Short mmCIF file of C-alpha atoms in Angstrom, two decimals:
data_model
loop_
_atom_site.label_atom_id
_atom_site.label_comp_id
_atom_site.label_asym_id
_atom_site.label_seq_id
_atom_site.Cartn_x
_atom_site.Cartn_y
_atom_site.Cartn_z
CA UNK W 272 21.18 10.73 10.15
CA UNK W 273 19.67 10.66 6.67
CA UNK W 274 15.85 11.06 6.10
CA UNK W 275 14.85 7.44 5.76
CA UNK W 276 17.08 6.42 8.63
CA UNK W 277 15.45 9.17 10.67
CA UNK W 278 11.82 7.99 9.73
CA UNK W 279 12.73 4.61 10.58
CA UNK W 280 14.11 5.10 13.67
CA UNK W 281 10.99 7.16 14.89
CA UNK W 282 8.74 4.27 14.30
CA UNK W 283 7.55 3.33 17.46
CA UNK W 284 6.07 -0.26 18.23
CA UNK W 285 2.53 -1.02 18.54
CA UNK W 286 1.36 0.24 21.77
CA UNK W 287 0.65 -3.12 24.05
CA UNK W 288 -1.34 -1.29 26.55
CA UNK W 289 -3.77 0.86 23.94
CA UNK W 290 -4.23 -2.70 22.14
CA UNK W 291 -5.47 -4.36 25.57
CA UNK W 292 -7.35 -1.43 26.38
CA UNK W 293 -9.17 -2.00 22.73
CA UNK W 294 -10.01 -5.40 23.11
CA UNK W 295 -11.53 -4.96 26.83
CA UNK W 296 -13.50 -2.12 25.23
CA UNK W 297 -14.50 -3.76 22.39
CA UNK W 298 -15.74 -7.21 25.03
CA UNK W 299 -17.78 -4.58 26.83
CA UNK W 300 -19.58 -3.22 23.85
CA UNK W 301 -23.48 -4.04 23.19
CA UNK W 302 -23.06 -6.88 20.75
CA UNK W 303 -21.38 -10.73 21.13
CA UNK W 304 -17.87 -10.78 21.55
CA UNK W 305 -15.78 -11.32 18.55
CA UNK W 306 -18.80 -10.82 16.26
CA UNK W 307 -17.56 -8.00 14.52
CA UNK W 308 -14.54 -10.27 13.11
CA UNK W 309 -11.87 -8.74 11.28
CA UNK W 310 -12.91 -5.30 12.23
CA UNK W 311 -12.08 -5.78 15.54
CA UNK W 312 -8.96 -6.57 15.18
CA UNK W 313 -8.62 -3.24 12.73
CA UNK W 314 -9.58 -1.37 15.53
CA UNK W 315 -7.30 -2.78 18.16
CA UNK W 316 -4.78 -2.69 15.85
CA UNK W 317 -5.42 1.36 14.86
CA UNK W 318 -5.75 2.08 18.70
CA UNK W 319 -1.86 0.33 19.37
CA UNK W 320 -0.69 2.40 16.37
CA UNK W 321 -2.07 5.53 18.19
CA UNK W 322 -1.35 5.01 21.38
CA UNK W 323 -4.59 5.35 22.72
CA UNK W 324 -8.23 4.08 22.85
CA UNK W 325 -10.02 4.89 21.41
CA UNK W 326 -7.95 5.83 18.45
CA UNK W 327 -8.58 9.10 16.33
CA UNK W 328 -11.04 8.63 13.61
CA UNK W 329 -9.27 7.92 10.10
CA UNK W 330 -10.90 10.37 8.52
CA UNK W 331 -10.45 12.13 6.30
CA UNK W 332 -8.06 10.63 4.00
CA UNK W 333 -5.83 11.30 0.95
CA UNK W 334 -4.96 9.18 -1.60
CA UNK W 335 -1.69 9.91 -3.28
CA UNK W 336 -1.29 8.53 -6.71
CA UNK W 337 2.26 7.79 -7.30
CA UNK W 338 2.98 7.92 -11.00
CA UNK W 339 6.34 6.14 -13.28
CA UNK W 340 7.19 4.44 -16.06
CA UNK W 341 9.25 1.23 -16.63
CA UNK W 342 12.44 0.57 -18.94
CA UNK W 343 11.00 -3.11 -18.87
CA UNK W 344 8.37 -2.23 -21.08
CA UNK W 345 10.48 -2.30 -23.74
CA UNK W 346 10.51 -6.81 -23.41
CA UNK W 347 7.07 -6.60 -24.49
CA UNK W 348 5.45 -7.41 -21.25
CA UNK W 349 2.13 -5.48 -21.89
CA UNK W 350 0.34 -4.58 -25.18
CA UNK W 351 -0.25 -0.80 -23.49
CA UNK W 352 1.82 1.84 -24.98
CA UNK W 353 4.10 3.49 -22.50
CA UNK W 354 2.46 7.03 -23.49
CA UNK W 355 -0.69 5.69 -21.39
CA UNK W 356 0.90 6.55 -18.11
CA UNK W 357 0.84 10.20 -18.84
CA UNK W 358 -2.33 10.15 -20.06
CA UNK W 359 -3.96 8.60 -17.55
CA UNK W 360 -1.93 11.33 -15.10
CA UNK W 361 -4.33 13.97 -17.26
CA UNK W 362 -7.43 11.95 -16.98
CA UNK W 363 -6.74 11.79 -12.72
CA UNK W 364 -5.98 15.41 -12.58
CA UNK W 365 -9.00 16.02 -14.77
CA UNK W 366 -11.14 13.66 -12.15
CA UNK W 367 -11.98 10.84 -15.27
CA UNK W 368 -10.68 8.13 -13.51
CA UNK W 369 -12.09 5.51 -11.26
CA UNK W 370 -10.26 6.56 -8.52
CA UNK W 371 -11.46 9.68 -8.53
CA UNK W 372 -14.93 8.47 -8.44
CA UNK W 373 -14.06 6.45 -5.65
CA UNK W 374 -12.31 9.15 -3.90
CA UNK W 375 -15.66 11.68 -4.03
CA UNK W 376 -18.03 8.75 -2.70
CA UNK W 377 -15.83 8.42 0.31
CA UNK W 378 -14.60 12.12 0.60
CA UNK W 379 -10.92 11.71 -0.12
CA UNK W 380 -8.80 13.84 -1.31
CA UNK W 381 -6.71 12.75 -4.29
CA UNK W 382 -3.31 13.93 -5.03
CA UNK W 383 -0.85 12.75 -8.19
CA UNK W 384 2.80 12.69 -7.87
CA UNK W 385 5.16 12.78 -10.93
CA UNK W 386 7.57 10.57 -9.19
CA UNK W 387 9.34 9.14 -12.53
CA UNK W 388 6.69 9.64 -15.70
CA UNK W 389 8.81 9.96 -19.13
CA UNK W 390 6.99 13.00 -20.32
CA UNK W 391 7.09 16.30 -19.15
CA UNK W 392 3.96 17.17 -17.10
CA UNK W 393 2.66 20.53 -17.04
CA UNK W 394 1.98 22.28 -13.46
CA UNK W 395 -1.77 21.70 -12.44
CA UNK W 396 -4.25 21.40 -9.53
CA UNK W 397 -3.33 17.99 -7.50
CA UNK W 398 0.14 17.03 -9.60
CA UNK W 399 3.14 17.06 -7.02
CA UNK W 400 5.94 17.51 -9.44
CA UNK W 401 8.90 15.32 -7.60
CA UNK W 402 10.41 13.56 -10.71
CA UNK W 403 13.45 11.54 -9.91
CA UNK W 404 14.24 10.06 -13.03
CA UNK W 405 11.92 9.52 -16.29
CA UNK W 406 11.17 6.37 -15.71
CA UNK W 407 13.45 3.35 -14.32
CA UNK W 408 15.82 1.38 -16.73
CA UNK W 409 15.36 -2.05 -18.56
CA UNK W 410 15.66 -4.24 -15.35
CA UNK W 411 16.83 -7.31 -17.61
CA UNK W 412 19.77 -5.52 -18.95
CA UNK W 413 20.78 -3.85 -15.42
CA UNK W 414 19.62 -2.18 -11.95
CA UNK W 415 16.46 -0.32 -12.55
CA UNK W 416 17.47 2.31 -11.22
CA UNK W 417 20.91 3.42 -9.19
CA UNK W 418 20.88 3.27 -5.45
CA UNK W 419 20.60 7.24 -5.23
CA UNK W 420 17.50 7.05 -7.51
CA UNK W 421 15.76 4.79 -5.15
CA UNK W 422 16.68 6.67 -2.08
CA UNK W 423 15.17 9.52 -3.49
CA UNK W 424 12.16 8.02 -4.46
CA UNK W 425 11.81 6.66 -1.24
CA UNK W 426 12.36 10.10 0.67
CA UNK W 427 9.61 11.89 -1.75
CA UNK W 428 7.38 9.38 -0.33
CA UNK W 429 8.38 10.32 3.06
CA UNK W 430 7.85 13.67 2.56
CA UNK W 431 4.38 13.39 0.62
CA UNK W 432 3.13 11.49 3.76
CA UNK W 433 4.22 14.24 5.50
CA UNK W 434 2.67 17.22 3.63
CA UNK W 435 -0.42 15.34 3.51
CA UNK W 436 -1.04 14.67 7.38
CA UNK W 437 0.27 18.09 7.82
CA UNK W 438 -2.46 19.41 5.71
CA UNK W 439 -5.17 17.66 7.90
CA UNK W 440 -5.09 13.68 6.58
CA UNK W 441 -5.70 11.66 9.35
CA UNK W 442 -5.91 8.27 6.97
CA UNK W 443 -3.42 7.65 3.82
CA UNK W 444 -4.11 5.73 0.89
CA UNK W 445 -1.89 4.33 -1.57
CA UNK W 446 -2.20 4.76 -5.57
CA UNK W 447 -0.12 4.27 -8.08
CA UNK W 448 0.02 4.29 -11.84
CA UNK W 449 2.79 3.29 -14.57
CA UNK W 450 2.56 0.86 -17.35
CA UNK W 451 4.26 -2.34 -16.75
CA UNK W 452 4.68 -1.71 -13.12
CA UNK W 453 2.99 -5.37 -12.38
CA UNK W 454 6.51 -6.82 -14.09
CA UNK W 455 8.32 -5.03 -11.54
CA UNK W 456 6.01 -6.04 -9.02
CA UNK W 457 6.32 -9.72 -9.52
CA UNK W 458 10.09 -9.22 -9.66
CA UNK W 459 10.28 -7.68 -5.99
CA UNK W 460 7.60 -9.93 -4.61
CA UNK W 461 9.69 -12.89 -5.85
CA UNK W 462 12.91 -11.28 -4.33
CA UNK W 463 11.53 -10.89 -0.66
CA UNK W 464 9.13 -13.67 -0.61
CA UNK W 465 11.57 -16.12 -2.26
CA UNK W 466 8.76 -17.93 -4.41
CA UNK W 467 9.28 -18.56 -8.06
CA UNK W 468 8.42 -16.04 -10.60
CA UNK W 469 5.06 -18.37 -12.35
CA UNK W 470 3.73 -17.94 -8.26
CA UNK W 471 3.56 -14.03 -8.94
CA UNK W 472 3.22 -13.34 -12.19
CA UNK W 473 0.01 -12.02 -13.13
CA UNK W 474 -1.70 -10.69 -16.40
CA UNK W 475 -1.85 -7.19 -15.16
CA UNK W 476 -3.72 -5.19 -17.60
CA UNK W 477 -5.34 -8.59 -19.27
CA UNK W 478 -2.64 -10.03 -21.70
CA UNK W 479 -2.86 -13.06 -23.67
CA UNK W 480 -1.18 -16.66 -22.51
CA UNK W 481 1.91 -15.67 -25.19
CA UNK W 482 2.28 -12.47 -23.03
CA UNK W 483 2.23 -14.02 -19.99
CA UNK W 484 4.75 -16.72 -20.38
CA UNK W 485 7.12 -13.87 -21.88
CA UNK W 486 6.48 -11.79 -18.81
CA UNK W 487 7.27 -14.83 -16.28
CA UNK W 488 10.23 -15.13 -18.15
CA UNK W 489 11.21 -11.69 -17.95
CA UNK W 490 10.97 -11.88 -14.53
CA UNK W 491 12.80 -14.94 -14.31
CA UNK W 492 15.91 -13.26 -16.17
CA UNK W 493 15.69 -10.29 -14.17
CA UNK W 494 16.09 -12.28 -10.81
CA UNK W 495 19.02 -14.32 -12.48
CA UNK W 496 20.97 -11.31 -13.62
CA UNK W 497 20.67 -9.93 -10.20
CA UNK W 498 21.34 -12.51 -8.01
CA UNK W 499 17.93 -12.45 -6.34
CA UNK W 500 16.63 -13.39 -4.04
CA UNK W 501 19.54 -13.83 -2.38
CA UNK W 502 20.68 -16.50 -0.33
CA UNK W 503 21.85 -14.66 2.67
CA UNK W 504 19.43 -11.84 2.17
CA UNK W 505 19.68 -8.72 0.35
CA UNK W 506 19.75 -4.57 1.25
CA UNK W 507 16.27 -4.08 0.78
CA UNK W 508 17.03 -0.34 -1.12
CA UNK W 509 19.19 -2.59 -3.20
CA UNK W 510 16.67 -4.71 -4.24
CA UNK W 511 14.23 -1.79 -5.18
CA UNK W 512 16.84 -0.21 -7.11
CA UNK W 513 17.86 -3.73 -8.66
CA UNK W 514 14.18 -4.59 -10.18
CA UNK W 515 11.87 -1.97 -8.48
CA UNK W 516 10.12 0.98 -10.11
CA UNK W 517 10.19 4.35 -8.81
CA UNK W 518 6.69 4.67 -7.62
CA UNK W 519 7.45 1.08 -5.54
CA UNK W 520 10.50 3.17 -3.86
CA UNK W 521 8.18 5.92 -3.17
CA UNK W 522 4.96 4.19 -1.85
CA UNK W 523 7.74 2.18 0.56
CA UNK W 524 8.67 5.46 1.95
CA UNK W 525 4.98 6.28 2.30
CA UNK W 526 4.29 3.55 4.28
CA UNK W 527 7.51 4.54 6.68
CA UNK W 528 6.44 8.18 6.68
CA UNK W 529 2.36 7.26 7.52
CA UNK W 530 3.78 4.54 10.37
CA UNK W 531 6.41 7.13 11.77
CA UNK W 532 3.72 9.78 12.18
CA UNK W 533 1.39 6.99 13.75
CA UNK W 534 -1.22 7.30 10.58
CA UNK W 535 -2.95 4.47 9.33
CA UNK W 536 -2.18 3.61 5.64
CA UNK W 537 -4.67 1.85 3.47
CA UNK W 538 -2.65 -0.49 0.79
CA UNK W 539 -4.37 -1.21 -2.44
CA UNK W 540 -3.11 -3.99 -4.71
CA UNK W 541 0.15 -5.82 -5.69
CA UNK W 542 1.97 -2.09 -6.56
CA UNK W 543 1.42 -1.38 -3.04
CA UNK W 544 2.07 -4.80 -1.63
CA UNK W 545 5.66 -5.10 -3.35
CA UNK W 546 6.34 -1.95 -2.01
CA UNK W 547 5.01 -2.80 1.61
CA UNK W 548 7.49 -5.63 1.44
CA UNK W 549 10.35 -3.38 0.69
CA UNK W 550 8.87 -1.06 3.65
CA UNK W 551 8.91 -4.25 6.07
CA UNK W 552 12.15 -5.28 5.26
CA UNK W 553 13.86 -1.84 5.97
CA UNK W 554 11.27 -1.95 9.38
CA UNK W 555 9.02 -4.21 10.35
CA UNK W 556 7.59 -1.73 12.78
CA UNK W 557 6.22 -0.20 9.72
CA UNK W 558 3.25 -2.68 8.80
CA UNK W 559 1.76 -1.84 12.19
CA UNK W 560 0.54 0.98 10.10
CA UNK W 561 -1.01 -0.77 7.35
CA UNK W 562 -4.26 -2.23 6.81
CA UNK W 563 -4.76 -4.24 3.64
CA UNK W 564 -7.50 -2.71 1.70
CA UNK W 565 -8.23 -5.30 -0.73
CA UNK W 566 -7.20 -8.85 -2.23
CA UNK W 567 -6.11 -8.45 -6.02
CA UNK W 568 -6.85 -10.82 -8.13
CA UNK W 569 -2.87 -10.59 -9.12
CA UNK W 570 -1.32 -13.54 -7.64
CA UNK W 571 1.76 -11.85 -6.27
CA UNK W 572 -0.43 -9.71 -4.12
CA UNK W 573 -1.66 -12.55 -2.12
CA UNK W 574 1.59 -13.69 -1.65
CA UNK W 575 2.83 -10.17 -0.29
CA UNK W 576 0.01 -9.97 1.94
CA UNK W 577 0.58 -13.35 3.16
CA UNK W 578 4.37 -12.68 3.79
CA UNK W 579 2.94 -9.27 5.49
CA UNK W 580 0.81 -11.05 7.89
CA UNK W 581 -2.28 -8.95 6.71
CA UNK W 582 -5.82 -9.65 6.11
CA UNK W 583 -7.66 -7.97 3.14
CA UNK W 584 -10.60 -6.62 3.92
CA UNK W 585 -12.47 -6.95 0.48
CA UNK W 586 -11.93 -9.60 -2.45
CA UNK W 587 -13.51 -8.37 -5.67
CA UNK W 588 -11.26 -9.77 -8.18
CA UNK W 589 -10.00 -6.24 -8.74
CA UNK W 590 -6.84 -5.30 -10.78
CA UNK W 591 -7.27 -2.12 -11.78
CA UNK W 592 -4.37 -0.23 -9.45
CA UNK W 593 -4.95 3.64 -8.58
CA UNK W 594 -5.85 3.07 -5.05
CA UNK W 595 -9.28 2.12 -6.17
CA UNK W 596 -9.55 -1.08 -4.48
CA UNK W 597 -8.21 0.80 -1.15
CA UNK W 598 -10.77 2.95 -1.28
CA UNK W 599 -13.44 0.59 -1.53
CA UNK W 600 -11.98 -0.49 1.81
CA UNK W 601 -11.70 2.84 3.39
CA UNK W 602 -15.21 2.75 5.22
CA UNK W 603 -14.85 -0.60 6.55
CA UNK W 604 -11.38 0.92 8.15
CA UNK W 605 -13.57 3.84 9.43
CA UNK W 606 -16.11 1.84 10.33
CA UNK W 607 -13.89 -0.44 12.68
CA UNK W 608 -12.70 2.74 14.66
CA UNK W 609 -16.36 4.35 14.89
CA UNK W 610 -17.38 1.41 16.86
CA UNK W 611 -14.85 2.22 19.38
CA UNK W 612 -16.00 5.79 19.76
CA UNK W 613 -19.65 5.00 19.55
CA UNK W 614 -21.16 2.12 20.21
CA UNK W 615 -22.51 1.73 24.43
CA UNK W 616 -21.39 -0.64 26.90
CA UNK W 617 -23.48 -3.09 28.33
CA UNK W 618 -23.05 -1.18 31.43
CA UNK W 619 -24.00 1.99 29.92
CA UNK W 620 -27.06 0.97 27.81
CA UNK W 621 -28.41 -1.22 30.82
CA UNK W 622 -28.41 -4.39 28.40
CA UNK W 623 -27.62 -7.75 30.04
CA UNK W 624 -24.21 -9.48 29.18
CA UNK W 625 -24.43 -13.14 28.72
CA UNK W 626 -23.55 -13.78 32.07
CA UNK W 627 -25.54 -11.78 33.72
CA UNK W 628 -28.11 -13.59 36.15
CA UNK W 629 -31.68 -12.85 36.23
CA UNK W 630 -33.17 -9.47 37.51
CA UNK W 631 -35.28 -9.11 40.30
#
């Protein structure tokens, strides 16, 4: 049994008894039942993931920014040069990016994983060098990756999740960097949801109307070339290899690895959403470990989270990536669990419930 199969086999379903205990405990806390809305359901899900109530506090958190380049960049889907991927990796490692600022605010560590940057990167603190290939091939001319590359990238994601948890992380956060990766994301989302390219292809880094129209046609061309979406379904790894990115495959593995370890993973935007669709296609149980940190302004992200059945916690029209939206949502995830740990029940606080009779 290989690493991917072994990881999938070890992912448990959510523990129904622990979820029932969490719902019962929420009902006894000193607040009107249901008054914390979505946060109550987050706490219930995380109890089911952990198999106990209350679940462990999801802290400290660790962000893994998976960085890779894309051959489809040659199709003119973005005005940004491909060199920006490596330049932004250097910026992450120097602590100068938005992800660094937001991570510092919530006390999360940041690691950058070179899974497929089209440049040689020197060793540096915080850099995990696990390059599978120097970027993908052009998905409009053939498969973006070989099946072996997609599998290896997914294995790296599993291994990174295991390593971060072994180092003490109790919550994982997805990050990404890769010029042209929203094009591959749109192709993946269309392939997994069956929605047309124009519904799931956004403006990424802020492209103009003409470039957006070209981007839609590039996605359409890629899907037609690879026979996607397949009428009778398709092997998720095959879909990843055909139109995905190395970072998508790695993030899919990262999600599977987190789920196998019963550790929550907070998903960022459209790249993470596309990757989570692949993880869910491989193992639907893995989505029990996922929390949608935010709703990206990219239309494909809404399609992805809807297909996954996830409710984004934050909606601020963000489309930066890097893990930024997930980090902003992290305190909400932690607060949801802290309620189960620290809020008094009506009995312990001596507070009357709504159905209590008059006291003599």
